[in-house]
mmCIF file of C-alpha atoms in Angstrom:
data_model
loop_
_atom_site.group_PDB
_atom_site.id
_atom_site.type_symbol
_atom_site.label_atom_id
_atom_site.label_comp_id
_atom_site.label_asym_id
_atom_site.label_seq_id
_atom_site.Cartn_x
_atom_site.Cartn_y
_atom_site.Cartn_z
ATOM 1 C CA GLN V 4 -42.689 -37.952 -7.783
ATOM 2 C CA VAL V 5 -39.553 -37.678 -9.886
ATOM 3 C CA GLN V 6 -38.917 -40.628 -12.118
ATOM 4 C CA VAL V 7 -35.611 -41.231 -13.812
ATOM 5 C CA VAL V 8 -35.656 -43.535 -16.803
ATOM 6 C CA GLU V 9 -32.688 -44.732 -18.808
ATOM 7 C CA SER V 10 -32.866 -46.159 -22.305
ATOM 8 C CA GLY V 11 -30.598 -47.099 -25.153
ATOM 9 C CA GLY V 12 -28.668 -50.010 -23.723
ATOM 10 C CA GLY V 13 -28.072 -53.214 -25.602
ATOM 11 C CA LEU V 14 -25.546 -55.596 -27.079
ATOM 12 C CA VAL V 15 -22.793 -54.188 -29.258
ATOM 13 C CA GLN V 16 -19.515 -55.460 -30.633
ATOM 14 C CA ALA V 17 -16.229 -54.070 -29.426
ATOM 15 C CA GLY V 18 -15.451 -50.838 -31.208
ATOM 16 C CA GLY V 19 -19.110 -50.003 -31.624
ATOM 17 C CA SER V 20 -21.189 -47.168 -30.204
ATOM 18 C CA LEU V 21 -24.282 -46.673 -28.111
ATOM 19 C CA ASN V 22 -26.165 -43.566 -27.087
ATOM 20 C CA LEU V 23 -27.910 -43.793 -23.736
ATOM 21 C CA SER V 24 -30.691 -41.436 -22.753
ATOM 22 C CA CYS V 25 -31.851 -40.382 -19.317
ATOM 23 C CA THR V 26 -35.129 -38.617 -18.783
ATOM 24 C CA ALA V 27 -36.147 -37.196 -15.430
ATOM 25 C CA SER V 28 -39.845 -36.536 -15.395
ATOM 26 C CA GLU V 29 -41.466 -34.164 -12.946
ATOM 27 C CA LEU V 30 -38.123 -32.665 -12.055
ATOM 28 C CA PRO V 31 -38.742 -28.926 -12.102
ATOM 29 C CA TYR V 32 -36.141 -26.617 -13.531
ATOM 30 C CA HIS V 33 -34.192 -29.599 -14.713
ATOM 31 C CA ASN V 34 -31.262 -27.503 -15.731
ATOM 32 C CA ASN V 35 -30.757 -26.598 -12.056
ATOM 33 C CA ALA V 36 -29.593 -30.041 -11.040
ATOM 34 C CA ALA V 37 -26.497 -32.037 -11.774
ATOM 35 C CA ILE V 38 -27.056 -35.316 -13.600
ATOM 36 C CA ALA V 39 -24.580 -38.191 -13.551
ATOM 37 C CA TRP V 40 -24.029 -41.586 -15.092
ATOM 38 C CA PHE V 41 -22.806 -44.485 -12.990
ATOM 39 C CA ARG V 42 -22.120 -48.042 -13.944
ATOM 40 C CA GLN V 43 -21.823 -51.323 -12.132
ATOM 41 C CA ALA V 44 -20.110 -54.328 -13.622
ATOM 42 C CA PRO V 45 -20.690 -57.835 -12.248
ATOM 43 C CA GLY V 46 -18.834 -58.312 -8.996
ATOM 44 C CA LYS V 47 -17.733 -54.694 -8.843
ATOM 45 C CA GLU V 48 -18.837 -51.612 -6.993
ATOM 46 C CA ARG V 49 -20.893 -48.934 -8.640
ATOM 47 C CA GLU V 50 -18.635 -46.241 -10.073
ATOM 48 C CA GLY V 51 -19.363 -42.733 -11.220
ATOM 49 C CA ILE V 52 -18.158 -42.157 -14.749
ATOM 50 C CA LEU V 53 -19.489 -38.800 -15.923
ATOM 51 C CA CYS V 54 -21.576 -35.927 -14.694
ATOM 52 C CA ILE V 55 -22.993 -32.798 -16.264
ATOM 53 C CA LYS V 56 -23.449 -29.668 -14.205
ATOM 54 C CA TRP V 57 -26.267 -27.201 -14.461
ATOM 55 C CA SER V 58 -24.082 -25.088 -16.715
ATOM 56 C CA GLY V 59 -23.711 -27.942 -19.182
ATOM 57 C CA SER V 60 -20.045 -28.523 -18.516
ATOM 58 C CA PRO V 61 -19.008 -32.108 -17.813
ATOM 59 C CA ASP V 62 -16.962 -33.719 -15.091
ATOM 60 C CA TYR V 63 -15.180 -36.966 -15.839
ATOM 61 C CA TYR V 64 -14.594 -39.426 -13.025
ATOM 62 C CA ALA V 65 -13.376 -42.492 -14.859
ATOM 63 C CA ASP V 66 -10.125 -42.148 -16.778
ATOM 64 C CA SER V 67 -11.035 -45.230 -18.764
ATOM 65 C CA VAL V 68 -13.821 -43.404 -20.609
ATOM 66 C CA LYS V 69 -12.035 -40.170 -21.421
ATOM 67 C CA GLY V 70 -11.863 -39.623 -25.136
ATOM 68 C CA ARG V 71 -14.573 -42.222 -25.744
ATOM 69 C CA PHE V 72 -17.656 -41.140 -23.773
ATOM 70 C CA THR V 73 -19.341 -37.759 -23.832
ATOM 71 C CA ILE V 74 -22.263 -36.378 -21.871
ATOM 72 C CA SER V 75 -24.725 -33.749 -22.966
ATOM 73 C CA ARG V 76 -28.097 -32.420 -21.927
ATOM 74 C CA ASP V 77 -31.197 -31.080 -23.625
ATOM 75 C CA ASN V 78 -33.026 -29.099 -20.979
ATOM 76 C CA ALA V 79 -36.046 -28.552 -23.174
ATOM 77 C CA LYS V 80 -36.531 -32.308 -23.244
ATOM 78 C CA ASN V 81 -35.415 -32.960 -19.653
ATOM 79 C CA THR V 82 -32.974 -35.441 -21.118
ATOM 80 C CA VAL V 83 -29.303 -36.201 -20.631
ATOM 81 C CA TYR V 84 -27.377 -38.276 -23.128
ATOM 82 C CA LEU V 85 -24.348 -40.506 -22.783
ATOM 83 C CA GLN V 86 -22.649 -41.083 -26.108
ATOM 84 C CA MET V 87 -20.345 -44.058 -25.883
ATOM 85 C CA ASN V 88 -17.874 -44.707 -28.683
ATOM 86 C CA SER V 89 -15.086 -47.241 -29.179
ATOM 87 C CA LEU V 90 -16.731 -49.543 -26.685
ATOM 88 C CA LYS V 91 -14.663 -52.237 -25.023
ATOM 89 C CA PRO V 92 -15.705 -55.483 -23.330
ATOM 90 C CA GLU V 93 -14.702 -53.948 -20.003
ATOM 91 C CA ASP V 94 -17.440 -51.350 -20.501
ATOM 92 C CA THR V 95 -19.990 -54.110 -19.976
ATOM 93 C CA ALA V 96 -22.134 -53.083 -17.010
ATOM 94 C CA ILE V 97 -25.496 -51.831 -15.918
ATOM 95 C CA TYR V 98 -25.552 -48.098 -16.509
ATOM 96 C CA TYR V 99 -27.497 -45.902 -14.117
ATOM 97 C CA CYS V 100 -28.574 -42.306 -14.409
ATOM 98 C CA ALA V 101 -28.784 -40.255 -11.245
ATOM 99 C CA ALA V 102 -30.135 -36.777 -10.637
ATOM 100 C CA ALA V 103 -29.274 -34.487 -7.779
ATOM 101 C CA ARG V 104 -31.896 -32.502 -5.935
ATOM 102 C CA VAL V 105 -33.017 -29.271 -7.536
ATOM 103 C CA GLY V 106 -30.520 -26.587 -6.699
ATOM 104 C CA THR V 107 -27.573 -28.977 -6.499
ATOM 105 C CA LEU V 108 -25.695 -27.393 -9.337
ATOM 106 C CA TYR V 109 -22.395 -29.208 -9.096
ATOM 107 C CA CYS V 110 -21.264 -32.753 -9.534
ATOM 108 C CA SER V 111 -19.727 -35.403 -7.370
ATOM 109 C CA PRO V 112 -18.465 -38.903 -8.081
ATOM 110 C CA SER V 113 -20.196 -40.091 -4.916
ATOM 111 C CA ALA V 114 -23.461 -41.950 -5.322
ATOM 112 C CA SER V 115 -24.795 -40.400 -2.128
ATOM 113 C CA TRP V 116 -24.733 -36.977 -3.820
ATOM 114 C CA TYR V 117 -27.660 -37.939 -6.008
ATOM 115 C CA HIS V 118 -31.222 -38.311 -4.893
ATOM 116 C CA TYR V 119 -33.088 -39.749 -7.856
ATOM 117 C CA TRP V 120 -32.015 -42.935 -9.585
ATOM 118 C CA GLY V 121 -33.177 -44.890 -12.577
ATOM 119 C CA GLN V 122 -33.489 -48.659 -12.754
ATOM 120 C CA GLY V 123 -30.497 -48.987 -15.030
ATOM 121 C CA THR V 124 -29.956 -50.175 -18.554
ATOM 122 C CA GLN V 125 -27.727 -53.087 -19.505
ATOM 123 C CA VAL V 126 -24.802 -52.491 -21.834
ATOM 124 C CA THR V 127 -23.002 -55.574 -23.087
ATOM 125 C CA VAL V 128 -19.936 -55.306 -25.292
ATOM 126 C CA SER V 129 -18.826 -58.486 -27.001
ATOM 127 C CA SER V 130 -15.234 -59.113 -28.045
#
């Protein structure tokens, strides 16, 4: 059973940084699946913000994070990272990691594209 676990959330002041981690255990050939980060703010729909393809190249889905957030993966550790810099109060949300099925090499901003989801980690940015 594949388990996706996020970590690294917390409370940070505006302008600060956080580095979220996503580990997908028991996912074979981890580098053969796209991994994405979504977020859901209170009262809003879940939105896809970034994804990393099997090749390691990223897709950005939220213009609001361009230039501030980066995604990377360490296949040896089955881990994907979301580095968030210059955080703003509007970045406050629960952040979810999602993994596509093995063999799904490309990304999509649609939540239905991904099969395995973590429980989420809270990110709160104070002004």
